[in-house]
Coordinates of C-alpha atoms and ligand atoms in Angstrom, one line a residue:
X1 CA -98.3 60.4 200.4
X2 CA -95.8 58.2 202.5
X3 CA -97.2 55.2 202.8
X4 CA -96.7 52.8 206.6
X5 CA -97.0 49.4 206.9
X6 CA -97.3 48.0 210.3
X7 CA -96.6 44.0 210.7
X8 CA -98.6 43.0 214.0
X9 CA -102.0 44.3 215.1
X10 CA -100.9 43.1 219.1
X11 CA -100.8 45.3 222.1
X12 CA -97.8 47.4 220.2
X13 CA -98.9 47.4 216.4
X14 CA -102.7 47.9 216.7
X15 CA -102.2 50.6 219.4
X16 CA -98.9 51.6 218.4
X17 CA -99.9 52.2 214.3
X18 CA -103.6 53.9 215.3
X19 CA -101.6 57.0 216.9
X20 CA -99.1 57.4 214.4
X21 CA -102.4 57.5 211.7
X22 CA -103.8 60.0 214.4
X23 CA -100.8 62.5 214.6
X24 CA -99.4 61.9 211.0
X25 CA -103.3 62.9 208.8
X26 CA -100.7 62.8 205.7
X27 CA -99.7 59.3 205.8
X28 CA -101.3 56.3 205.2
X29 CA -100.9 53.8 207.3
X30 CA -101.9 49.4 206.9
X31 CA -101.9 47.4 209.9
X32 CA -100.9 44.1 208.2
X33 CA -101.3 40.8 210.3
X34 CA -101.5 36.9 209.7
X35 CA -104.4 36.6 212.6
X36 CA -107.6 37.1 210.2
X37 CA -109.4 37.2 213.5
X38 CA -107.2 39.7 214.6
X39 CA -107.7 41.8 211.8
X40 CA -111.8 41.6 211.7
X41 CA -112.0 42.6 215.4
X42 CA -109.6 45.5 214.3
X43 CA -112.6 46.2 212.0
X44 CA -115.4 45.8 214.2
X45 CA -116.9 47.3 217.1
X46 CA -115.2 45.4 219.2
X47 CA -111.2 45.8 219.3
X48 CA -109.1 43.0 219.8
X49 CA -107.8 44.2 222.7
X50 CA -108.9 46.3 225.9
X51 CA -106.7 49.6 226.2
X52 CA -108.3 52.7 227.7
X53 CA -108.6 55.3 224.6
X54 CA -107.8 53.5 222.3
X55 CA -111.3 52.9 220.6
X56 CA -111.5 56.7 220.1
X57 CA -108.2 57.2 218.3
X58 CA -109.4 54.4 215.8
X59 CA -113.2 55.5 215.5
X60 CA -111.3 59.1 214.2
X61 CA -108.7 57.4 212.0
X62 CA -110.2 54.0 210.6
X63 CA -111.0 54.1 207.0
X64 CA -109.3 57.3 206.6
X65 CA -105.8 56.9 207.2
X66 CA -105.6 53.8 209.2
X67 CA -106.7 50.7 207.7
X68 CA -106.5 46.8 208.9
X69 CA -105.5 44.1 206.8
X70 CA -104.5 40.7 206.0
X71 CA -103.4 41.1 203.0
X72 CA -100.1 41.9 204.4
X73 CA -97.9 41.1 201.0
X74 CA -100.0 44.1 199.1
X75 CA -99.2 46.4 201.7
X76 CA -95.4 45.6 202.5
X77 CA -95.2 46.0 198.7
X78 CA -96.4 49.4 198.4
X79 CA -94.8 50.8 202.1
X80 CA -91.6 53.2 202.3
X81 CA -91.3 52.4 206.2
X82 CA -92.5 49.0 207.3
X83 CA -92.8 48.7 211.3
X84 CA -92.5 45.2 212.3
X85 CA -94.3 44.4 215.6
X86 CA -94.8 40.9 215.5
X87 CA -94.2 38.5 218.7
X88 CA -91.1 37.4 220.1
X89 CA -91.8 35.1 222.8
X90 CA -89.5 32.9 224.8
X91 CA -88.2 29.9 222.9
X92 CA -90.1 26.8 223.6
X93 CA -87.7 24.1 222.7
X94 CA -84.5 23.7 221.4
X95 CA -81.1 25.8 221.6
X96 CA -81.9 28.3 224.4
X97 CA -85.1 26.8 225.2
X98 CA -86.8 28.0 228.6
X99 CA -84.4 31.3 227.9
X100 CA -83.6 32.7 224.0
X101 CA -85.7 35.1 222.3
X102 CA -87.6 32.8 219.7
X103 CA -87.6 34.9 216.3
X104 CA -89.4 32.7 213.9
X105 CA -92.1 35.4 213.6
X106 CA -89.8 38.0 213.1
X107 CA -87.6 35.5 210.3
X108 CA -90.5 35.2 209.0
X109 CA -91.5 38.7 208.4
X110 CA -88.2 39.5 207.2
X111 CA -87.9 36.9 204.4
X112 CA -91.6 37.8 203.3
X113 CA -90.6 41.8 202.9
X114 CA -87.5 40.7 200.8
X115 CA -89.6 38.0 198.7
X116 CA -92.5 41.2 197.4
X117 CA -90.4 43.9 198.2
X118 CA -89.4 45.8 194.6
X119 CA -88.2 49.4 195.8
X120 CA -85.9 50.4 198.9
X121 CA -87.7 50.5 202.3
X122 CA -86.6 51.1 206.0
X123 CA -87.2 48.3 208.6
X124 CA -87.8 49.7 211.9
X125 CA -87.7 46.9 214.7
X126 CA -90.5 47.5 216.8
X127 CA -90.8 44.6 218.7
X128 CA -88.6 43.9 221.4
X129 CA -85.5 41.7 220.2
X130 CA -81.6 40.3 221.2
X131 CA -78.9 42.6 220.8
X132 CA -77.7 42.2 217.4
X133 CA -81.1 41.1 215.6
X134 CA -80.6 44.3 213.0
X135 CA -77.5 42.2 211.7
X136 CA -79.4 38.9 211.3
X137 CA -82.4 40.5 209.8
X138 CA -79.8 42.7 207.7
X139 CA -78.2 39.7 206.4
X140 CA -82.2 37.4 205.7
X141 CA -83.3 41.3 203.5
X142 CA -79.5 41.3 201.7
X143 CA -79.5 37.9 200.5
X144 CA -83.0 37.4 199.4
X145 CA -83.9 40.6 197.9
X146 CA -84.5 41.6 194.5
X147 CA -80.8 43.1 193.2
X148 CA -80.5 46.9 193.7
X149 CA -82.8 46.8 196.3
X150 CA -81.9 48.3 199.5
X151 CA -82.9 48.3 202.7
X152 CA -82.3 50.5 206.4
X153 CA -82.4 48.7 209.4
X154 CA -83.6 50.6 212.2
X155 CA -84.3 50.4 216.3
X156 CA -87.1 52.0 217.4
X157 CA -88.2 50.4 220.7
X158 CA -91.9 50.7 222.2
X159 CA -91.8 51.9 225.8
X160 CA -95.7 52.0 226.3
X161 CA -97.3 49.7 229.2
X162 CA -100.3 48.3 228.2
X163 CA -103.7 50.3 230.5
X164 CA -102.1 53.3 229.2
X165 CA -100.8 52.8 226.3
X166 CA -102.6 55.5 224.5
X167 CA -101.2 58.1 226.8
X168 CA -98.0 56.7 226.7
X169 CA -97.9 56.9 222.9
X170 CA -98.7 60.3 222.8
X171 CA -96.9 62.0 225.3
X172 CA -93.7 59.6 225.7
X173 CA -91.1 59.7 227.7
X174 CA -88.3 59.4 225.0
X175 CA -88.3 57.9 221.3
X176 CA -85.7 56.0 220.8
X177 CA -84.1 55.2 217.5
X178 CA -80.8 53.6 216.4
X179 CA -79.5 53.0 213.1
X180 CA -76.5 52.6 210.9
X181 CA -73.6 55.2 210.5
X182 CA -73.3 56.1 207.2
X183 CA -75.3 58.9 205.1
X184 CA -77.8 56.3 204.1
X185 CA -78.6 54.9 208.2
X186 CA -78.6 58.8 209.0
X187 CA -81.2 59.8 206.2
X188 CA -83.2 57.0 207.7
X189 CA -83.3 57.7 211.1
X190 CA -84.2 61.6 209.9
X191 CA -87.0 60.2 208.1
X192 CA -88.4 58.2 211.2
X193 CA -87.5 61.3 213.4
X194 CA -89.8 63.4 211.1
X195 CA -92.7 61.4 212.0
X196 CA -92.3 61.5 215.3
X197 CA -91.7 65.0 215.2
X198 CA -95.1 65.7 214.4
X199 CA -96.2 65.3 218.1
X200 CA -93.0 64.4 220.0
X201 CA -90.7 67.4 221.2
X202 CA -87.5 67.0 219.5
X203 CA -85.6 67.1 222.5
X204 CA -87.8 63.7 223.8
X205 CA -86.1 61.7 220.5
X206 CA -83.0 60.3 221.0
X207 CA -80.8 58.5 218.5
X208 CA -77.9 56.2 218.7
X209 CA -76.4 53.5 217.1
X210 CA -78.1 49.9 216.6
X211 CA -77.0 47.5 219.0
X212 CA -77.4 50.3 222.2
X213 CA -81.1 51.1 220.9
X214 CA -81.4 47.3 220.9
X215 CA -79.8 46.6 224.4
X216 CA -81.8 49.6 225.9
X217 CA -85.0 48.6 225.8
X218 CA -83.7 45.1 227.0
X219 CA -81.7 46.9 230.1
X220 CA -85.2 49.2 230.7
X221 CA -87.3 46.2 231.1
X222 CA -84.4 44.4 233.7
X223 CA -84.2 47.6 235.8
X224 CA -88.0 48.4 236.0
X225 CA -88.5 44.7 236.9
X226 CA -85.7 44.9 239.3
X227 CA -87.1 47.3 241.4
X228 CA -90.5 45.7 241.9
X229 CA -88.0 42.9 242.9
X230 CA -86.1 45.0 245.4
X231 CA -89.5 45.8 247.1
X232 CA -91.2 43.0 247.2
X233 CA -87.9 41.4 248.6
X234 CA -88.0 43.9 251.2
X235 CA -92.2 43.0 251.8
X236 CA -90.9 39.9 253.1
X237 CA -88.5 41.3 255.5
X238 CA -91.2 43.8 256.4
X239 CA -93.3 41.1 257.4
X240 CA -91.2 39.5 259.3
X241 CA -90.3 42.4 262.0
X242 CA -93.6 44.6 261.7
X243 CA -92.0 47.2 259.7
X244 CA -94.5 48.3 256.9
X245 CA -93.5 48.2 253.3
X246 CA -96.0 51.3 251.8
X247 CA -93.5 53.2 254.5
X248 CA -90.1 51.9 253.7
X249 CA -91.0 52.9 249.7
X250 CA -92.4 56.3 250.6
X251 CA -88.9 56.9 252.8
X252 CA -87.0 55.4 249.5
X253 CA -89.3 57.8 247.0
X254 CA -88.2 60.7 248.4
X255 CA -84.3 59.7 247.9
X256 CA -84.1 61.9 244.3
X257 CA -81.3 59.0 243.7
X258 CA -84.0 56.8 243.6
X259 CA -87.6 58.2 243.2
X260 CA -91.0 57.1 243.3
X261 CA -91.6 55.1 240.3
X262 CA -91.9 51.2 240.4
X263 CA -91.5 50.9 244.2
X264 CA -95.5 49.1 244.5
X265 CA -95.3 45.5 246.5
X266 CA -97.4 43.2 245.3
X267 CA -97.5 39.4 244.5
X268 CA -95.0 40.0 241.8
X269 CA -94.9 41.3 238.1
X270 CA -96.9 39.8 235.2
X271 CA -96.9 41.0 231.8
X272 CA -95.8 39.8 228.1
X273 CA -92.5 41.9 228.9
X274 CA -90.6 41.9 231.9
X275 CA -90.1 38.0 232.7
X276 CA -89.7 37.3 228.7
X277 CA -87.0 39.9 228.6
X278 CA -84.9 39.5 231.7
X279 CA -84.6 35.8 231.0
X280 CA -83.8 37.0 226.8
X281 CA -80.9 39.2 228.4
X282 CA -79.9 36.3 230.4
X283 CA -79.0 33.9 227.5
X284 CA -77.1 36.8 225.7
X285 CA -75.0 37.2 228.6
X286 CA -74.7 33.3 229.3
X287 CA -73.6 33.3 225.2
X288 CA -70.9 36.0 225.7
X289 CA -70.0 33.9 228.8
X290 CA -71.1 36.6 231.6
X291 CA -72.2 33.7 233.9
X292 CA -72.1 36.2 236.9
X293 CA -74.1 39.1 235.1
X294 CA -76.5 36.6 233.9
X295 CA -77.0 35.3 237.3
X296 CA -77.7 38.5 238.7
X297 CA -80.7 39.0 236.8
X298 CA -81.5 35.8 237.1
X299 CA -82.2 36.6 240.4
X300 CA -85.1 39.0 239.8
X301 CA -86.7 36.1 238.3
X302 CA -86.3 33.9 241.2
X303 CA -87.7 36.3 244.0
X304 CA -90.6 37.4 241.5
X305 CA -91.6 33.5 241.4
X306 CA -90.8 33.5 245.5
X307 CA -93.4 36.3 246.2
X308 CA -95.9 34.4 244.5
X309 CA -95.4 31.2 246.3
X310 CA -95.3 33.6 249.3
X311 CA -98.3 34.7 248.6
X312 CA -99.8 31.4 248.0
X313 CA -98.7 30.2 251.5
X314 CA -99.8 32.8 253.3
X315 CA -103.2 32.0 252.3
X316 CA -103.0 27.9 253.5
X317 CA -100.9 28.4 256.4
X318 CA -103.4 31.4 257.5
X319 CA -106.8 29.5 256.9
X320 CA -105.6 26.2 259.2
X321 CA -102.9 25.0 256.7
X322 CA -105.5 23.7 254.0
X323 CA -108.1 25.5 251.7
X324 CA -109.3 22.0 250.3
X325 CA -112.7 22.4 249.3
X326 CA -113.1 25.5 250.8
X327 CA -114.2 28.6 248.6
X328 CA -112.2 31.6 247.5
X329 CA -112.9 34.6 246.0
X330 CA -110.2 35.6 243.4
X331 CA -110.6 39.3 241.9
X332 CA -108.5 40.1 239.4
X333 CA -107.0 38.4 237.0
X334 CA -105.4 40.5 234.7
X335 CA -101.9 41.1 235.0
X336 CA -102.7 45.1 236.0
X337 CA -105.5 47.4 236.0
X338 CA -106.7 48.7 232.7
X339 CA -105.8 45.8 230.5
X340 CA -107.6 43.0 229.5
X341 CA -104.2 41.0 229.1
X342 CA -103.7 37.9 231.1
X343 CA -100.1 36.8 229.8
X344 CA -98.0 35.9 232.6
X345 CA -100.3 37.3 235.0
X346 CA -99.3 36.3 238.7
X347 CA -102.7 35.7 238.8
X348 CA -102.4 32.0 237.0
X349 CA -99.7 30.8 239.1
X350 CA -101.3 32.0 242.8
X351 CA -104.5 30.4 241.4
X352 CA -102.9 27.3 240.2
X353 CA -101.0 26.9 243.9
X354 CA -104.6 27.0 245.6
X355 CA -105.8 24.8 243.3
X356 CA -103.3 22.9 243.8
X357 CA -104.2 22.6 247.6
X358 CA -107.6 21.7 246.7
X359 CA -109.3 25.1 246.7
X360 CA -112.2 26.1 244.8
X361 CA -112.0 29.4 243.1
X362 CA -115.0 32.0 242.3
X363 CA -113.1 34.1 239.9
X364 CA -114.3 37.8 238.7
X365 CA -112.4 40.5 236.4
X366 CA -114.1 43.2 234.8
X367 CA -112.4 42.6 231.7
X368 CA -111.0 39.0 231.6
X369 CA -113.5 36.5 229.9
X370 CA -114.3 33.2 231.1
X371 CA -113.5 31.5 228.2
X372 CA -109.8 32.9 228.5
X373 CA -109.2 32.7 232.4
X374 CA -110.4 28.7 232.0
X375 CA -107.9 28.4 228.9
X376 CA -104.9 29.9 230.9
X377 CA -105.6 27.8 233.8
X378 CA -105.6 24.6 231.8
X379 CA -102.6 26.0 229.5
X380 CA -99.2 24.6 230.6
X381 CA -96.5 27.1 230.1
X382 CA -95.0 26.5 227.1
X383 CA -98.4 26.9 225.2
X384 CA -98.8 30.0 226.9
X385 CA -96.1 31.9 225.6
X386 CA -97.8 31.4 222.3
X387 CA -100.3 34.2 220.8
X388 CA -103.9 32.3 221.6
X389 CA -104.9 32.3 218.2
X390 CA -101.3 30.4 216.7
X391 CA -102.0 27.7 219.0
X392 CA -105.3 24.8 219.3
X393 CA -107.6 26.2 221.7
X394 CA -107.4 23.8 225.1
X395 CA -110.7 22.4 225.1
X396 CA -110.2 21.7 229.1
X397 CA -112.1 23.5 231.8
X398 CA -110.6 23.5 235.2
X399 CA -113.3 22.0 237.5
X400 CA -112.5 23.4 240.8
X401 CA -112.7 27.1 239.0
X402 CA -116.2 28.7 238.3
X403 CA -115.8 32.1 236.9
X404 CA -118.8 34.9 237.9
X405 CA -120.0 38.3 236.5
X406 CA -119.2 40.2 240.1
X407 CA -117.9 40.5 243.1
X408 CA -120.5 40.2 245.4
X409 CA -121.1 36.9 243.9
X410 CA -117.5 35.4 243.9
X411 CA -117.4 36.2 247.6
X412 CA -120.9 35.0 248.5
X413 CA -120.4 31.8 251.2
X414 CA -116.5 32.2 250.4
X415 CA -114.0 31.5 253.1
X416 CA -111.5 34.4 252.1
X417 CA -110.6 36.8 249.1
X418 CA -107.5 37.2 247.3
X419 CA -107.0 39.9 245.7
X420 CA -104.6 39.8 242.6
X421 CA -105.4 42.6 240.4
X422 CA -105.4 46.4 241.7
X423 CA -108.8 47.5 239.5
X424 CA -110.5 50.9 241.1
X425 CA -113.5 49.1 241.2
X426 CA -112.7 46.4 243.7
X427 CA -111.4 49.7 246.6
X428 CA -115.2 50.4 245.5
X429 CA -117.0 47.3 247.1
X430 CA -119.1 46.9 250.2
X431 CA -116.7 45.4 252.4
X432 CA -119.2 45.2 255.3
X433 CA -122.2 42.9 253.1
X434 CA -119.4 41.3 252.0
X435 CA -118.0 40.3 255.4
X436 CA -122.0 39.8 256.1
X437 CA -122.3 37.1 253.1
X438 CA -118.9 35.6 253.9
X439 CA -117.6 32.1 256.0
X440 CA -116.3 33.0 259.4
X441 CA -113.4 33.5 260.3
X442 CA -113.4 35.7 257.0
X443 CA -110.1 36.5 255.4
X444 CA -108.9 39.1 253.0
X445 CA -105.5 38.8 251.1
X446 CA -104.7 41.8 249.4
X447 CA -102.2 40.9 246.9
X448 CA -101.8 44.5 245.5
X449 CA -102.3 46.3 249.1
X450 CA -105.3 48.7 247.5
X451 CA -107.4 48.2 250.8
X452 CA -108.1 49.8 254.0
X453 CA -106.4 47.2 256.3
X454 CA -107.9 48.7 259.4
X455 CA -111.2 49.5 258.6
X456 CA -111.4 45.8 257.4
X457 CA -110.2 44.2 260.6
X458 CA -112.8 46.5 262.3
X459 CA -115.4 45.2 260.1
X460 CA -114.1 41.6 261.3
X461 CA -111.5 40.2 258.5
X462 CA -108.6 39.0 259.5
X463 CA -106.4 40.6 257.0
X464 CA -103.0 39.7 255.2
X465 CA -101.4 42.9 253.0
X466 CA -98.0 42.3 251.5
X467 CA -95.4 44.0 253.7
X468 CA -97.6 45.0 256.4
X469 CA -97.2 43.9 259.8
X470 CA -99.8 40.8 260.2
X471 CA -102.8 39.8 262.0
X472 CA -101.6 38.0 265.1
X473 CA -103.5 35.5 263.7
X474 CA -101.1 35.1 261.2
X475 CA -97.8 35.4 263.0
X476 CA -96.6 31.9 262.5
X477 CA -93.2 31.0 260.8
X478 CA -93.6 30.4 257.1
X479 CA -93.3 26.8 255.0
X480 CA -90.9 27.6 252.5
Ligands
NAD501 P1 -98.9 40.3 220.2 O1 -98.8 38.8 220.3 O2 -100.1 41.0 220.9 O3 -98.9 40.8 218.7 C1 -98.1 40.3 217.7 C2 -98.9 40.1 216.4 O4 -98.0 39.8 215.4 C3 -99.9 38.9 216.5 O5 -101.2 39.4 216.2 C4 -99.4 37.9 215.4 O6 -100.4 37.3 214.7 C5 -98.7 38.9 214.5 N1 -97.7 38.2 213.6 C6 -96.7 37.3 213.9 N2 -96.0 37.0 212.9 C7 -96.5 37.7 211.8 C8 -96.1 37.8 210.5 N3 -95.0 37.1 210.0 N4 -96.8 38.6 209.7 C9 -97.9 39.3 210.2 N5 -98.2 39.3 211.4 C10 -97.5 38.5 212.3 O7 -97.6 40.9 220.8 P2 -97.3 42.3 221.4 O8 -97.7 42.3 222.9 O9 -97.9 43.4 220.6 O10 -95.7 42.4 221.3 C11 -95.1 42.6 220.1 C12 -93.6 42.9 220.3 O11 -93.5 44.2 221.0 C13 -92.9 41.9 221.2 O12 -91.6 41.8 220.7 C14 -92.9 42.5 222.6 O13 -91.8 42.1 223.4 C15 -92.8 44.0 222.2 N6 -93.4 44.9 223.2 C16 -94.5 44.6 223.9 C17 -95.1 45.5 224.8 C18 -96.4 45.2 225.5 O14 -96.7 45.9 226.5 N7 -97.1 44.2 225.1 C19 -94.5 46.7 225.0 C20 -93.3 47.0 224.3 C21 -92.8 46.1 223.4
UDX502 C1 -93.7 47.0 230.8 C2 -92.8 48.3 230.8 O1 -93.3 49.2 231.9 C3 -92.9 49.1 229.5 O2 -92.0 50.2 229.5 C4 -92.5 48.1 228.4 O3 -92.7 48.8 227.2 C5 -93.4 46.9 228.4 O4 -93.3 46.2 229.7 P1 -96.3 46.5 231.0 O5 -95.8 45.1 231.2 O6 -97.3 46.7 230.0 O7 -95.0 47.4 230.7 O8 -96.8 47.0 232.5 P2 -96.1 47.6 233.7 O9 -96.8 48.8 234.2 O10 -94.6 47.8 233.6 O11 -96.4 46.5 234.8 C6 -95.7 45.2 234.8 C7 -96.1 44.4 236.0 O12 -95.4 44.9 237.1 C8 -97.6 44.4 236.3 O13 -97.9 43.1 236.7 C9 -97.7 45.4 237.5 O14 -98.8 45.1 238.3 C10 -96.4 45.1 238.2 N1 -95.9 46.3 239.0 C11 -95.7 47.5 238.4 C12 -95.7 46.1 240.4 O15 -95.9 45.0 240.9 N2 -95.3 47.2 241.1 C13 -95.0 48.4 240.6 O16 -94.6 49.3 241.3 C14 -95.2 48.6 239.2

């Protein structure tokens, strides 16, 4: 029986490693991670993590095929294919602070498979790293292994988005996989192949050499952030001369140079991904002295960060220029629909402007606990790049912030709503008892444009939806 070892139970390992158990009955396959919390919720009823499908796939697999462990030496020693899928946030401090990909966790990985490691395995890099990391990690397995071992480096990116990550897993797009030239890199990347090929159409798996697997899933991130980018750049212009931005990306969707993916305003990306690997390709460019290229995504950055300022803005400058002591509703707080993830949602950073205006916030999210909505809006952002569980837990609750079960409650007496997550459930809600149980003048800020603007300003909101032509209400010149 081949035997898998997966390093990381995350949002890529645990779902990642469950689906290859589920397709692949044959192997056997260890999710290995240093988290022992991690690992026991992997074990438990309750899953670490919120992804739709995902419980089912391990109910059928756990115990069987699939197991969850800490012991992660044990397993690493007895895999043939170890998939590393550890974190590889931005770099806190030192060179490329702010920027650099920090690969301690993947170092460390690395020197712990060549330290138990006594027969030859293939590496495959799952987690998202620099250009070039196969030759660093390459170098850490060759000069701390055992002699005669030898080892395969391989690129096999994860293109799942967390809400859909099952789906994504099992019906993908493309597999990706890069690896050496040479007989040996060749049998490698067959042997990866055949696993795949147990559910994936061949035609769907693609192989190349390292460094362009590498680079694509890099360049993938930077163009799907840089359309979001595009459109919410074009929401602002929208707003400014009453052309509507649902309308200009329809017009765009239909262009078969362009198509219909990505092209949703809203207050501006979140995720583990997109920011963390934009600013990652960045730093490579600024290293191989491509100061132009690196500005240029750069920019996708900046206007991400602009739209939620924006967004923040428009709420003061619409309720009288202050929202000091006055209540709003925040729903949503994940960084999408589906997910139970909060890292870089755009959520923290439009609550933390209110707040920062003196607001107090009644926050609800189906699937975001209080504990961990308090503990980003206390985190600075350094700390938050940082897996929760590899850093001290911030014992600071944010006063101005109560967090409720629903909401009918978070917008009872509230003087508007913003809404920063696009969950089903909140199109769903009883606009009409909710204008009813509301402050007047009642406002609705629809961060991820999921609402019936005209059936709420019948109802008596005065409504803001990103690149939609405004209330007059609201057709002031914006503070920067
Ligand atoms: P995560 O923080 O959820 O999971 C990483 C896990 O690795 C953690 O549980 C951590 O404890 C564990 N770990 C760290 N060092 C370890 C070690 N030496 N031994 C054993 N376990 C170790 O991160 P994630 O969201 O799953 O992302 C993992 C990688 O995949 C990143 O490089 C990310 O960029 C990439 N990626 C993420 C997504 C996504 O949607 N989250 C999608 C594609 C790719
Ligand atoms: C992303 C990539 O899509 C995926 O291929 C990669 O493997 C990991 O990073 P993820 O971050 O999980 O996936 O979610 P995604 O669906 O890409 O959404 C990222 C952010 O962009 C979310 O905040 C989402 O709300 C926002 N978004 C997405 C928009 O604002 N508009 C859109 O049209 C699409």
């Amino acid at each position: 029986m081949v035997k898998i070892c997966g390093i990381g139970a995350g949002y890529v390992g645990g779902p990642t490693m469950a689906v290859v158990a589920l397709k692949c009955p044959s192997i056997e396959v260890a999710v290995v991670d240093i988290s022992h919390s991690r690992i026991s919720a992997w074990n438990s009823k309750n899953l670490p993590i919120y992804e739709p499908g995902l419980e089912e796939v391990v109910k059928q697999c756990r115990g069987k095929n699939l197991f969850f462990s800490t012991d992660v030496e044990k397993h690493v020693y007895e895999a043939d294919i170890i998939f590393v899928s550890v974190n590889t946030p931005t770099k806190a401090r030192g060179l490329g602070a702010g920027k650099a990909a920090d690969l301690t966790y993947w170092e460390s990985a690395a020197r712990m498979i060549a330290d138990v490691s006594q027969s030859n395995k293939i590496v495959v890099e799952k987690s998202t790293v620099p250009v070039r990391t196969a030759e660093a990690i390459g170098r850490i397995l060759a000069h701390n292994s055992k002699k005669g071992i030898k080892y395969q480096i391989l690129s096999n990116p994860e293109f799942l988005s967390e809400g859909t990550a099952i789906q994504d897993l099992l019906d993908p797009d493309r597999v990706l996989i890069g690896g050496n030239d040479g007989p040996e890199g060749h049998e490698a990347i067959q042997k990866l192949k055949d696993i795949y090929a147990n559910w994936v159409p061949e035609d769907r798996i693609i192989t190349t050499n390292l460094w362009s697997a590498e680079l694509s899933k890099l360049a993938d991130n930077a163009f799907l952030a840089q359309r979001i980018s595009s459109i919410n750049a074009m929401s602002a212009l929208c707003e400014a001369t009453s052309a509507e931005v649902s309308q200009v990306s329809h017009a765009l969707s239909k262009n078969t140079k362009i198509g219909p993916k990505f092209l949703n305003a809203s207050v501006g990306f979140g995720g583990s991904c997109f920011q963390k690997d934009i600013l990652n390709l960045v730093y490579i460019c600024e290293s191989n002295g491509l100061v132009e290229v690196a500005n240029y995504w750069k920019e996708v950055i900046k206007v991400n960060d602009y739209q939620k300022s924006r967004f923040v803005n428009r709420v003061v400058t619409s309720m009288f220029n202050t929202v000091s002591g006055k209540k709003i509703a925040v729903l949503g707080f994940a960084f999408k629909k589906d997910t139970s993830d909060t890292r870089k949602t755009p959520a923290i950073d439009v609550c933390k402007g209110l707040l920062g205006d003196g607001a107090c916030l009644s926050i609800y999210d189906p699937q975001v606990s209080e504990e961990q909505i308090q503990k980003d809006l206390s985190m600075n952002n350094v700390e938050w790049d940082y897996p929760i569980h590899l850093q001290p837990m911030s014992s600071t609750t944010v006063k101005q912030v109560n967090v409720v079960s629903d909401a009918y409650e978070a917008t009872k007496d509230a003087h508007g709503i913003c809404i920063l997550t696009e969950w089903d459930e909140f199109k769903a809600i009883d606009y009409q008892r909710v204008f009813d149980n509301m402050q007047k003048p009642a406002f609705v800020f629809d961060g991820r444009n999921i609402l019936n603007v005209d059936k709420l300003r019948e109802t008596g909101f005065i409504v803001y939806s990103i690149g939609r032509p405004l209330d007059l209400w609201q057709n002031m010149p914006q503070q920067a």
